[in-house]
Amino acid sequence: AKALGRNNYQHYTAEMSARTHDRLQMQEQLRQALANHEFRLVYQPQVDLATETINGVEALVRWEHPMMGLVSPAQFIPLAEETGLIVPIGDWVLHEACKQNKAWQRAGMPPLTVSVNVSAHQFLHEEWVARVAHALEESGLDPRYLELELTESLIMRDLDAAVATMKELQRMGVRLSIDDFGTGYSSLSALKHFPIVRLKIDQSFVRGLPHDEDDSAIVTGIISLARRLNLDVIAEGVETVDQLDFLLDNDCHEIQGYLFSRPLPADQLNALLRERSTW
Ligand code: C2E
Ligand code: CA
Ligand code: CA
Ligand code: CA
């Protein structure tokens, strides 16, 4: 073992050790961030195309670092996932999103669904279902106003276990959806067994609308698949009127994207909801 170890050390260059140092530092900062309450949520509206109303929001995490400013999830979620820190961070996200949604309802707004992103580490954790139950209980949020966004790769890691967990959550009344649909590796035969309520079309396909023929074919294909399976379907990353028109023409149920609104802090979303809905 010792000889092997020495051999490995030969590959352990100064550059690698610098990177390891950066990662360790970042890991420590993430831990601090949790303790210091540096995470924030922003909420992006999901718009029903038939009724032109906001009927849901996706909660997206931000890290407000005292020195670095706002750090995007792309910069820290992967490390949080590798280190397992995503479990306590994700727990915070779940509790905060449920509490905020309940607060909107208490303020008399029309009820919204809040969607929360779930990573594999959280979902495969033995206490996951209990953690979701706890967040609902603590916030007082009716489970039908919570949606959990799962990815195909998360589910396919351990298909049987994932479907069992999904069924438990479904029994609790929580909504489940597949995020980034079309980019993963779940088969159509597996999809049939998922207790989900909607598919989210990945923004990489929406980007090419309406001109890219492949993207157009994929998007119309996903929409008709969803409709035939009795699932809702939402297109993500909608930025242009041309994309919106294509989605309207092809009977997509809902959209989410900068065209309608960027993700907003809760107080700014309040203002948007007041302005856009007729309550
Ligand atoms: P995602 O779940 O696919 O979220 C959608 C991303 O697209 C968000 O990026 C959102 O801000 C961005 N987006 C929305 N509309 C548009 C648009 O019209 N154009 C473009 N170009 N982008 C748009 P964000 O907030 O930076 O999040 C990136 C990813 O980080 C998310 O992708 C998700 O995978 C992950 N993430 C965010 N929050 C959480 C969280 O609380 N927990 C976990 N596990 N992952 C999270
Ligand atoms: Ca998502
Ligand atoms: Ca997505
Ligand atoms: Ca994505």
mmCIF file with all atom_site columns, N, CA, C and O in Angstrom, residues 159-209:
data_model
loop_
_atom_site.group_PDB
_atom_site.id
_atom_site.type_symbol
_atom_site.label_atom_id
_atom_site.label_alt_id
_atom_site.label_comp_id
_atom_site.label_asym_id
_atom_site.label_entity_id
_atom_site.label_seq_id
_atom_site.pdbx_PDB_ins_code
_atom_site.Cartn_x
_atom_site.Cartn_y
_atom_site.Cartn_z
_atom_site.occupancy
_atom_site.B_iso_or_equiv
_atom_site.pdbx_formal_charge
_atom_site.auth_seq_id
_atom_site.auth_comp_id
_atom_site.auth_asym_id
_atom_site.auth_atom_id
_atom_site.pdbx_PDB_model_num
ATOM 1   N N  . LEU A 1 159 ? -33.036 3.072  -10.093 1.00 0.00 ? 159 LEU A N  1
ATOM 2   C CA . LEU A 1 159 ? -34.401 3.216  -10.590 1.00 0.00 ? 159 LEU A CA 1
ATOM 3   C C  . LEU A 1 159 ? -35.447 2.709  -9.602  1.00 0.00 ? 159 LEU A C  1
ATOM 4   O O  . LEU A 1 159 ? -36.401 3.410  -9.279  1.00 0.00 ? 159 LEU A O  1
ATOM 5   N N  . ASP A 1 160 ? -35.256 1.501  -9.086  1.00 0.00 ? 160 ASP A N  1
ATOM 6   C CA . ASP A 1 160 ? -36.272 0.919  -8.206  1.00 0.00 ? 160 ASP A CA 1
ATOM 7   C C  . ASP A 1 160 ? -36.435 1.734  -6.927  1.00 0.00 ? 160 ASP A C  1
ATOM 8   O O  . ASP A 1 160 ? -37.555 2.031  -6.503  1.00 0.00 ? 160 ASP A O  1
ATOM 9   N N  . ALA A 1 161 ? -35.299 2.094  -6.327  1.00 0.00 ? 161 ALA A N  1
ATOM 10  C CA . ALA A 1 161 ? -35.357 2.880  -5.092  1.00 0.00 ? 161 ALA A CA 1
ATOM 11  C C  . ALA A 1 161 ? -35.983 4.244  -5.369  1.00 0.00 ? 161 ALA A C  1
ATOM 12  O O  . ALA A 1 161 ? -36.797 4.733  -4.576  1.00 0.00 ? 161 ALA A O  1
ATOM 13  N N  . ALA A 1 162 ? -35.625 4.840  -6.500  1.00 0.00 ? 162 ALA A N  1
ATOM 14  C CA . ALA A 1 162 ? -36.147 6.170  -6.819  1.00 0.00 ? 162 ALA A CA 1
ATOM 15  C C  . ALA A 1 162 ? -37.667 6.120  -7.013  1.00 0.00 ? 162 ALA A C  1
ATOM 16  O O  . ALA A 1 162 ? -38.390 6.977  -6.496  1.00 0.00 ? 162 ALA A O  1
ATOM 17  N N  . VAL A 1 163 ? -38.138 5.121  -7.736  1.00 0.00 ? 163 VAL A N  1
ATOM 18  C CA . VAL A 1 163 ? -39.589 5.029  -7.972  1.00 0.00 ? 163 VAL A CA 1
ATOM 19  C C  . VAL A 1 163 ? -40.325 4.799  -6.650  1.00 0.00 ? 163 VAL A C  1
ATOM 20  O O  . VAL A 1 163 ? -41.382 5.394  -6.400  1.00 0.00 ? 163 VAL A O  1
ATOM 21  N N  . ALA A 1 164 ? -39.735 3.974  -5.766  1.00 0.00 ? 164 ALA A N  1
ATOM 22  C CA . ALA A 1 164 ? -40.362 3.739  -4.462  1.00 0.00 ? 164 ALA A CA 1
ATOM 23  C C  . ALA A 1 164 ? -40.467 5.046  -3.677  1.00 0.00 ? 164 ALA A C  1
ATOM 24  O O  . ALA A 1 164 ? -41.524 5.357  -3.098  1.00 0.00 ? 164 ALA A O  1
ATOM 25  N N  . THR A 1 165 ? -39.388 5.836  -3.678  1.00 0.00 ? 165 THR A N  1
ATOM 26  C CA . THR A 1 165 ? -39.400 7.118  -2.966  1.00 0.00 ? 165 THR A CA 1
ATOM 27  C C  . THR A 1 165 ? -40.393 8.080  -3.602  1.00 0.00 ? 165 THR A C  1
ATOM 28  O O  . THR A 1 165 ? -41.127 8.791  -2.907  1.00 0.00 ? 165 THR A O  1
ATOM 29  N N  . MET A 1 166 ? -40.422 8.077  -4.928  1.00 0.00 ? 166 MET A N  1
ATOM 30  C CA . MET A 1 166 ? -41.368 8.956  -5.628  1.00 0.00 ? 166 MET A CA 1
ATOM 31  C C  . MET A 1 166 ? -42.808 8.604  -5.242  1.00 0.00 ? 166 MET A C  1
ATOM 32  O O  . MET A 1 166 ? -43.645 9.498  -5.053  1.00 0.00 ? 166 MET A O  1
ATOM 33  N N  . LYS A 1 167 ? -43.080 7.326  -5.119  1.00 0.00 ? 167 LYS A N  1
ATOM 34  C CA . LYS A 1 167 ? -44.439 6.914  -4.765  1.00 0.00 ? 167 LYS A CA 1
ATOM 35  C C  . LYS A 1 167 ? -44.808 7.349  -3.350  1.00 0.00 ? 167 LYS A C  1
ATOM 36  O O  . LYS A 1 167 ? -45.937 7.754  -3.089  1.00 0.00 ? 167 LYS A O  1
ATOM 37  N N  . GLU A 1 168 ? -43.828 7.283  -2.447  1.00 0.00 ? 168 GLU A N  1
ATOM 38  C CA . GLU A 1 168 ? -44.082 7.748  -1.077  1.00 0.00 ? 168 GLU A CA 1
ATOM 39  C C  . GLU A 1 168 ? -44.429 9.233  -1.066  1.00 0.00 ? 168 GLU A C  1
ATOM 40  O O  . GLU A 1 168 ? -45.346 9.673  -0.377  1.00 0.00 ? 168 GLU A O  1
ATOM 41  N N  . LEU A 1 169 ? -43.664 9.996  -1.856  1.00 0.00 ? 169 LEU A N  1
ATOM 42  C CA . LEU A 1 169 ? -43.903 11.441 -1.917  1.00 0.00 ? 169 LEU A CA 1
ATOM 43  C C  . LEU A 1 169 ? -45.255 11.737 -2.560  1.00 0.00 ? 169 LEU A C  1
ATOM 44  O O  . LEU A 1 169 ? -45.990 12.626 -2.123  1.00 0.00 ? 169 LEU A O  1
ATOM 45  N N  . GLN A 1 170 ? -45.569 10.976 -3.587  1.00 0.00 ? 170 GLN A N  1
ATOM 46  C CA . GLN A 1 170 ? -46.865 11.142 -4.263  1.00 0.00 ? 170 GLN A CA 1
ATOM 47  C C  . GLN A 1 170 ? -48.006 10.881 -3.276  1.00 0.00 ? 170 GLN A C  1
ATOM 48  O O  . GLN A 1 170 ? -48.982 11.623 -3.235  1.00 0.00 ? 170 GLN A O  1
ATOM 49  N N  . ARG A 1 171 ? -47.846 9.837  -2.451  1.00 0.00 ? 171 ARG A N  1
ATOM 50  C CA . ARG A 1 171 ? -48.872 9.511  -1.452  1.00 0.00 ? 171 ARG A CA 1
ATOM 51  C C  . ARG A 1 171 ? -49.046 10.641 -0.449  1.00 0.00 ? 171 ARG A C  1
ATOM 52  O O  . ARG A 1 171 ? -50.129 10.884 0.054   1.00 0.00 ? 171 ARG A O  1
ATOM 53  N N  . MET A 1 172 ? -47.930 11.342 -0.170  1.00 0.00 ? 172 MET A N  1
ATOM 54  C CA . MET A 1 172 ? -48.015 12.494 0.737   1.00 0.00 ? 172 MET A CA 1
ATOM 55  C C  . MET A 1 172 ? -48.731 13.673 0.088   1.00 0.00 ? 172 MET A C  1
ATOM 56  O O  . MET A 1 172 ? -49.071 14.648 0.751   1.00 0.00 ? 172 MET A O  1
ATOM 57  N N  . GLY A 1 173 ? -48.881 13.620 -1.229  1.00 0.00 ? 173 GLY A N  1
ATOM 58  C CA . GLY A 1 173 ? -49.559 14.705 -1.939  1.00 0.00 ? 173 GLY A CA 1
ATOM 59  C C  . GLY A 1 173 ? -48.631 15.711 -2.596  1.00 0.00 ? 173 GLY A C  1
ATOM 60  O O  . GLY A 1 173 ? -49.076 16.742 -3.106  1.00 0.00 ? 173 GLY A O  1
ATOM 61  N N  . VAL A 1 174 ? -47.331 15.404 -2.577  1.00 0.00 ? 174 VAL A N  1
ATOM 62  C CA . VAL A 1 174 ? -46.349 16.307 -3.181  1.00 0.00 ? 174 VAL A CA 1
ATOM 63  C C  . VAL A 1 174 ? -46.314 16.063 -4.694  1.00 0.00 ? 174 VAL A C  1
ATOM 64  O O  . VAL A 1 174 ? -46.444 14.931 -5.154  1.00 0.00 ? 174 VAL A O  1
ATOM 65  N N  . ARG A 1 175 ? -46.139 17.142 -5.470  1.00 0.00 ? 175 ARG A N  1
ATOM 66  C CA . ARG A 1 175 ? -46.027 17.015 -6.929  1.00 0.00 ? 175 ARG A CA 1
ATOM 67  C C  . ARG A 1 175 ? -44.583 16.719 -7.320  1.00 0.00 ? 175 ARG A C  1
ATOM 68  O O  . ARG A 1 175 ? -43.656 17.245 -6.708  1.00 0.00 ? 175 ARG A O  1
ATOM 69  N N  . LEU A 1 176 ? -44.411 15.912 -8.344  1.00 0.00 ? 176 LEU A N  1
ATOM 70  C CA . LEU A 1 176 ? -43.065 15.595 -8.819  1.00 0.00 ? 176 LEU A CA 1
ATOM 71  C C  . LEU A 1 176 ? -42.971 15.911 -10.302 1.00 0.00 ? 176 LEU A C  1
ATOM 72  O O  . LEU A 1 176 ? -43.931 15.690 -11.057 1.00 0.00 ? 176 LEU A O  1
ATOM 73  N N  . SER A 1 177 ? -41.818 16.432 -10.717 1.00 0.00 ? 177 SER A N  1
ATOM 74  C CA . SER A 1 177 ? -41.630 16.703 -12.145 1.00 0.00 ? 177 SER A CA 1
ATOM 75  C C  . SER A 1 177 ? -40.227 16.287 -12.569 1.00 0.00 ? 177 SER A C  1
ATOM 76  O O  . SER A 1 177 ? -39.354 16.079 -11.735 1.00 0.00 ? 177 SER A O  1
ATOM 77  N N  . ILE A 1 178 ? -40.053 16.159 -13.878 1.00 0.00 ? 178 ILE A N  1
ATOM 78  C CA . ILE A 1 178 ? -38.727 15.842 -14.419 1.00 0.00 ? 178 ILE A CA 1
ATOM 79  C C  . ILE A 1 178 ? -38.141 17.108 -15.025 1.00 0.00 ? 178 ILE A C  1
ATOM 80  O O  . ILE A 1 178 ? -38.708 17.689 -15.961 1.00 0.00 ? 178 ILE A O  1
ATOM 81  N N  . ASP A 1 179 ? -37.008 17.524 -14.475 1.00 0.00 ? 179 ASP A N  1
ATOM 82  C CA . ASP A 1 179 ? -36.304 18.727 -14.911 1.00 0.00 ? 179 ASP A CA 1
ATOM 83  C C  . ASP A 1 179 ? -35.381 18.381 -16.076 1.00 0.00 ? 179 ASP A C  1
ATOM 84  O O  . ASP A 1 179 ? -34.940 17.241 -16.213 1.00 0.00 ? 179 ASP A O  1
ATOM 85  N N  . ASP A 1 180 ? -35.080 19.369 -16.902 1.00 0.00 ? 180 ASP A N  1
ATOM 86  C CA . ASP A 1 180 ? -34.110 19.206 -17.999 1.00 0.00 ? 180 ASP A CA 1
ATOM 87  C C  . ASP A 1 180 ? -34.484 18.014 -18.876 1.00 0.00 ? 180 ASP A C  1
ATOM 88  O O  . ASP A 1 180 ? -33.605 17.294 -19.368 1.00 0.00 ? 180 ASP A O  1
ATOM 89  N N  . PHE A 1 181 ? -35.785 17.813 -19.079 1.00 0.00 ? 181 PHE A N  1
ATOM 90  C CA . PHE A 1 181 ? -36.215 16.610 -19.783 1.00 0.00 ? 181 PHE A CA 1
ATOM 91  C C  . PHE A 1 181 ? -35.650 16.564 -21.197 1.00 0.00 ? 181 PHE A C  1
ATOM 92  O O  . PHE A 1 181 ? -35.658 17.558 -21.914 1.00 0.00 ? 181 PHE A O  1
ATOM 93  N N  . GLY A 1 182 ? -35.174 15.385 -21.565 1.00 0.00 ? 182 GLY A N  1
ATOM 94  C CA . GLY A 1 182 ? -34.610 15.185 -22.895 1.00 0.00 ? 182 GLY A CA 1
ATOM 95  C C  . GLY A 1 182 ? -33.089 15.161 -22.891 1.00 0.00 ? 182 GLY A C  1
ATOM 96  O O  . GLY A 1 182 ? -32.468 14.754 -23.863 1.00 0.00 ? 182 GLY A O  1
ATOM 97  N N  . THR A 1 183 ? -32.479 15.587 -21.772 1.00 0.00 ? 183 THR A N  1
ATOM 98  C CA . THR A 1 183 ? -31.017 15.606 -21.724 1.00 0.00 ? 183 THR A CA 1
ATOM 99  C C  . THR A 1 183 ? -30.466 14.378 -21.000 1.00 0.00 ? 183 THR A C  1
ATOM 100 O O  . THR A 1 183 ? -29.270 14.137 -21.012 1.00 0.00 ? 183 THR A O  1
ATOM 101 N N  . GLY A 1 184 ? -31.331 13.610 -20.348 1.00 0.00 ? 184 GLY A N  1
ATOM 102 C CA . GLY A 1 184 ? -30.857 12.489 -19.536 1.00 0.00 ? 184 GLY A CA 1
ATOM 103 C C  . GLY A 1 184 ? -31.024 11.165 -20.236 1.00 0.00 ? 184 GLY A C  1
ATOM 104 O O  . GLY A 1 184 ? -31.200 11.103 -21.453 1.00 0.00 ? 184 GLY A O  1
ATOM 105 N N  . TYR A 1 185 ? -30.991 10.134 -19.456 1.00 0.00 ? 185 TYR A N  1
ATOM 106 C CA . TYR A 1 185 ? -30.975 8.802  -20.049 1.00 0.00 ? 185 TYR A CA 1
ATOM 107 C C  . TYR A 1 185 ? -32.128 7.918  -19.622 1.00 0.00 ? 185 TYR A C  1
ATOM 108 O O  . TYR A 1 185 ? -32.021 6.712  -19.666 1.00 0.00 ? 185 TYR A O  1
ATOM 109 N N  . SER A 1 186 ? -33.236 8.504  -19.197 1.00 0.00 ? 186 SER A N  1
ATOM 110 C CA . SER A 1 186 ? -34.331 7.628  -18.817 1.00 0.00 ? 186 SER A CA 1
ATOM 111 C C  . SER A 1 186 ? -35.025 7.152  -20.093 1.00 0.00 ? 186 SER A C  1
ATOM 112 O O  . SER A 1 186 ? -35.152 7.884  -21.063 1.00 0.00 ? 186 SER A O  1
ATOM 113 N N  . SER A 1 187 ? -35.453 5.912  -20.080 1.00 0.00 ? 187 SER A N  1
ATOM 114 C CA . SER A 1 187 ? -36.119 5.385  -21.259 1.00 0.00 ? 187 SER A CA 1
ATOM 115 C C  . SER A 1 187 ? -37.594 5.713  -21.176 1.00 0.00 ? 187 SER A C  1
ATOM 116 O O  . SER A 1 187 ? -38.132 6.023  -20.113 1.00 0.00 ? 187 SER A O  1
ATOM 117 N N  . LEU A 1 188 ? -38.261 5.661  -22.302 1.00 0.00 ? 188 LEU A N  1
ATOM 118 C CA . LEU A 1 188 ? -39.693 5.937  -22.308 1.00 0.00 ? 188 LEU A CA 1
ATOM 119 C C  . LEU A 1 188 ? -40.443 4.907  -21.486 1.00 0.00 ? 188 LEU A C  1
ATOM 120 O O  . LEU A 1 188 ? -41.453 5.213  -20.864 1.00 0.00 ? 188 LEU A O  1
ATOM 121 N N  . SER A 1 189 ? -39.937 3.665  -21.465 1.00 0.00 ? 189 SER A N  1
ATOM 122 C CA . SER A 1 189 ? -40.632 2.647  -20.678 1.00 0.00 ? 189 SER A CA 1
ATOM 123 C C  . SER A 1 189 ? -40.503 2.932  -19.187 1.00 0.00 ? 189 SER A C  1
ATOM 124 O O  . SER A 1 189 ? -41.398 2.647  -18.407 1.00 0.00 ? 189 SER A O  1
ATOM 125 N N  . ALA A 1 190 ? -39.365 3.541  -18.775 1.00 0.00 ? 190 ALA A N  1
ATOM 126 C CA . ALA A 1 190 ? -39.216 3.916  -17.368 1.00 0.00 ? 190 ALA A CA 1
ATOM 127 C C  . ALA A 1 190 ? -40.150 5.083  -17.040 1.00 0.00 ? 190 ALA A C  1
ATOM 128 O O  . ALA A 1 190 ? -40.823 5.081  -16.003 1.00 0.00 ? 190 ALA A O  1
ATOM 129 N N  . LEU A 1 191 ? -40.210 6.036  -17.960 1.00 0.00 ? 191 LEU A N  1
ATOM 130 C CA . LEU A 1 191 ? -41.027 7.236  -17.759 1.00 0.00 ? 191 LEU A CA 1
ATOM 131 C C  . LEU A 1 191 ? -42.473 6.880  -17.398 1.00 0.00 ? 191 LEU A C  1
ATOM 132 O O  . LEU A 1 191 ? -43.106 7.519  -16.563 1.00 0.00 ? 191 LEU A O  1
ATOM 133 N N  . LYS A 1 192 ? -42.964 5.836  -18.046 1.00 0.00 ? 192 LYS A N  1
ATOM 134 C CA . LYS A 1 192 ? -44.319 5.362  -17.830 1.00 0.00 ? 192 LYS A CA 1
ATOM 135 C C  . LYS A 1 192 ? -44.591 5.043  -16.356 1.00 0.00 ? 192 LYS A C  1
ATOM 136 O O  . LYS A 1 192 ? -45.708 5.164  -15.879 1.00 0.00 ? 192 LYS A O  1
ATOM 137 N N  . HIS A 1 193 ? -43.546 4.632  -15.634 1.00 0.00 ? 193 HIS A N  1
ATOM 138 C CA . HIS A 1 193 ? -43.734 4.221  -14.238 1.00 0.00 ? 193 HIS A CA 1
ATOM 139 C C  . HIS A 1 193 ? -43.493 5.337  -13.228 1.00 0.00 ? 193 HIS A C  1
ATOM 140 O O  . HIS A 1 193 ? -43.644 5.133  -12.035 1.00 0.00 ? 193 HIS A O  1
ATOM 141 N N  . PHE A 1 194 ? -43.069 6.507  -13.708 1.00 0.00 ? 194 PHE A N  1
ATOM 142 C CA . PHE A 1 194 ? -42.791 7.590  -12.765 1.00 0.00 ? 194 PHE A CA 1
ATOM 143 C C  . PHE A 1 194 ? -44.098 8.273  -12.352 1.00 0.00 ? 194 PHE A C  1
ATOM 144 O O  . PHE A 1 194 ? -44.861 8.699  -13.217 1.00 0.00 ? 194 PHE A O  1
ATOM 145 N N  . PRO A 1 195 ? -44.330 8.403  -11.031 1.00 0.00 ? 195 PRO A N  1
ATOM 146 C CA . PRO A 1 195 ? -45.524 9.124  -10.588 1.00 0.00 ? 195 PRO A CA 1
ATOM 147 C C  . PRO A 1 195 ? -45.307 10.641 -10.648 1.00 0.00 ? 195 PRO A C  1
ATOM 148 O O  . PRO A 1 195 ? -45.246 11.300 -9.618  1.00 0.00 ? 195 PRO A O  1
ATOM 149 N N  . ILE A 1 196 ? -45.198 11.167 -11.856 1.00 0.00 ? 196 ILE A N  1
ATOM 150 C CA . ILE A 1 196 ? -44.896 12.586 -12.018 1.00 0.00 ? 196 ILE A CA 1
ATOM 151 C C  . ILE A 1 196 ? -46.094 13.320 -12.603 1.00 0.00 ? 196 ILE A C  1
ATOM 152 O O  . ILE A 1 196 ? -46.996 12.705 -13.166 1.00 0.00 ? 196 ILE A O  1
ATOM 153 N N  . VAL A 1 197 ? -46.084 14.648 -12.433 1.00 0.00 ? 197 VAL A N  1
ATOM 154 C CA . VAL A 1 197 ? -47.187 15.442 -12.973 1.00 0.00 ? 197 VAL A CA 1
ATOM 155 C C  . VAL A 1 197 ? -46.764 16.295 -14.159 1.00 0.00 ? 197 VAL A C  1
ATOM 156 O O  . VAL A 1 197 ? -47.602 16.782 -14.905 1.00 0.00 ? 197 VAL A O  1
ATOM 157 N N  . ARG A 1 198 ? -45.446 16.520 -14.311 1.00 0.00 ? 198 ARG A N  1
ATOM 158 C CA . ARG A 1 198 ? -45.066 17.292 -15.498 1.00 0.00 ? 198 ARG A CA 1
ATOM 159 C C  . ARG A 1 198 ? -43.623 17.107 -15.926 1.00 0.00 ? 198 ARG A C  1
ATOM 160 O O  . ARG A 1 198 ? -42.768 16.663 -15.164 1.00 0.00 ? 198 ARG A O  1
ATOM 161 N N  . LEU A 1 199 ? -43.416 17.486 -17.196 1.00 0.00 ? 199 LEU A N  1
ATOM 162 C CA . LEU A 1 199 ? -42.079 17.473 -17.782 1.00 0.00 ? 199 LEU A CA 1
ATOM 163 C C  . LEU A 1 199 ? -41.647 18.922 -17.997 1.00 0.00 ? 199 LEU A C  1
ATOM 164 O O  . LEU A 1 199 ? -42.447 19.761 -18.417 1.00 0.00 ? 199 LEU A O  1
ATOM 165 N N  . LYS A 1 200 ? -40.374 19.189 -17.701 1.00 0.00 ? 200 LYS A N  1
ATOM 166 C CA . LYS A 1 200 ? -39.815 20.498 -18.008 1.00 0.00 ? 200 LYS A CA 1
ATOM 167 C C  . LYS A 1 200 ? -38.867 20.331 -19.191 1.00 0.00 ? 200 LYS A C  1
ATOM 168 O O  . LYS A 1 200 ? -37.866 19.610 -19.087 1.00 0.00 ? 200 LYS A O  1
ATOM 169 N N  . ILE A 1 201 ? -39.189 20.978 -20.291 1.00 0.00 ? 201 ILE A N  1
ATOM 170 C CA . ILE A 1 201 ? -38.355 20.875 -21.495 1.00 0.00 ? 201 ILE A CA 1
ATOM 171 C C  . ILE A 1 201 ? -37.083 21.678 -21.278 1.00 0.00 ? 201 ILE A C  1
ATOM 172 O O  . ILE A 1 201 ? -37.137 22.873 -20.974 1.00 0.00 ? 201 ILE A O  1
ATOM 173 N N  . ASP A 1 202 ? -35.947 21.032 -21.442 1.00 0.00 ? 202 ASP A N  1
ATOM 174 C CA . ASP A 1 202 ? -34.676 21.695 -21.171 1.00 0.00 ? 202 ASP A CA 1
ATOM 175 C C  . ASP A 1 202 ? -34.471 22.909 -22.080 1.00 0.00 ? 202 ASP A C  1
ATOM 176 O O  . ASP A 1 202 ? -34.808 22.889 -23.262 1.00 0.00 ? 202 ASP A O  1
ATOM 177 N N  . GLN A 1 203 ? -33.845 23.934 -21.496 1.00 0.00 ? 203 GLN A N  1
ATOM 178 C CA . GLN A 1 203 ? -33.659 25.175 -22.262 1.00 0.00 ? 203 GLN A CA 1
ATOM 179 C C  . GLN A 1 203 ? -32.720 25.018 -23.456 1.00 0.00 ? 203 GLN A C  1
ATOM 180 O O  . GLN A 1 203 ? -32.772 25.818 -24.384 1.00 0.00 ? 203 GLN A O  1
ATOM 181 N N  . SER A 1 204 ? -31.906 23.979 -23.457 1.00 0.00 ? 204 SER A N  1
ATOM 182 C CA . SER A 1 204 ? -31.008 23.785 -24.607 1.00 0.00 ? 204 SER A CA 1
ATOM 183 C C  . SER A 1 204 ? -31.817 23.521 -25.884 1.00 0.00 ? 204 SER A C  1
ATOM 184 O O  . SER A 1 204 ? -31.365 23.842 -26.979 1.00 0.00 ? 204 SER A O  1
ATOM 185 N N  . PHE A 1 205 ? -33.021 22.953 -25.750 1.00 0.00 ? 205 PHE A N  1
ATOM 186 C CA . PHE A 1 205 ? -33.872 22.714 -26.934 1.00 0.00 ? 205 PHE A CA 1
ATOM 187 C C  . PHE A 1 205 ? -34.673 23.959 -27.299 1.00 0.00 ? 205 PHE A C  1
ATOM 188 O O  . PHE A 1 205 ? -34.990 24.196 -28.458 1.00 0.00 ? 205 PHE A O  1
ATOM 189 N N  . VAL A 1 206 ? -35.023 24.731 -26.251 1.00 0.00 ? 206 VAL A N  1
ATOM 190 C CA . VAL A 1 206 ? -35.839 25.934 -26.475 1.00 0.00 ? 206 VAL A CA 1
ATOM 191 C C  . VAL A 1 206 ? -35.007 26.986 -27.206 1.00 0.00 ? 206 VAL A C  1
ATOM 192 O O  . VAL A 1 206 ? -35.513 27.731 -28.045 1.00 0.00 ? 206 VAL A O  1
ATOM 193 N N  . ARG A 1 207 ? -33.710 26.999 -26.921 1.00 0.00 ? 207 ARG A N  1
ATOM 194 C CA . ARG A 1 207 ? -32.809 27.995 -27.490 1.00 0.00 ? 207 ARG A CA 1
ATOM 195 C C  . ARG A 1 207 ? -32.877 28.020 -29.020 1.00 0.00 ? 207 ARG A C  1
ATOM 196 O O  . ARG A 1 207 ? -32.823 29.064 -29.628 1.00 0.00 ? 207 ARG A O  1
ATOM 197 N N  . GLY A 1 208 ? -32.988 26.842 -29.645 1.00 0.00 ? 208 GLY A N  1
ATOM 198 C CA . GLY A 1 208 ? -32.972 26.768 -31.107 1.00 0.00 ? 208 GLY A CA 1
ATOM 199 C C  . GLY A 1 208 ? -34.305 27.073 -31.780 1.00 0.00 ? 208 GLY A C  1
ATOM 200 O O  . GLY A 1 208 ? -34.386 27.094 -33.013 1.00 0.00 ? 208 GLY A O  1
ATOM 201 N N  . LEU A 1 209 ? -35.358 27.303 -30.983 1.00 0.00 ? 209 LEU A N  1
ATOM 202 C CA . LEU A 1 209 ? -36.679 27.577 -31.573 1.00 0.00 ? 209 LEU A CA 1
ATOM 203 C C  . LEU A 1 209 ? -36.718 28.978 -32.154 1.00 0.00 ? 209 LEU A C  1
ATOM 204 O O  . LEU A 1 209 ? -36.092 29.870 -31.597 1.00 0.00 ? 209 LEU A O  1
#
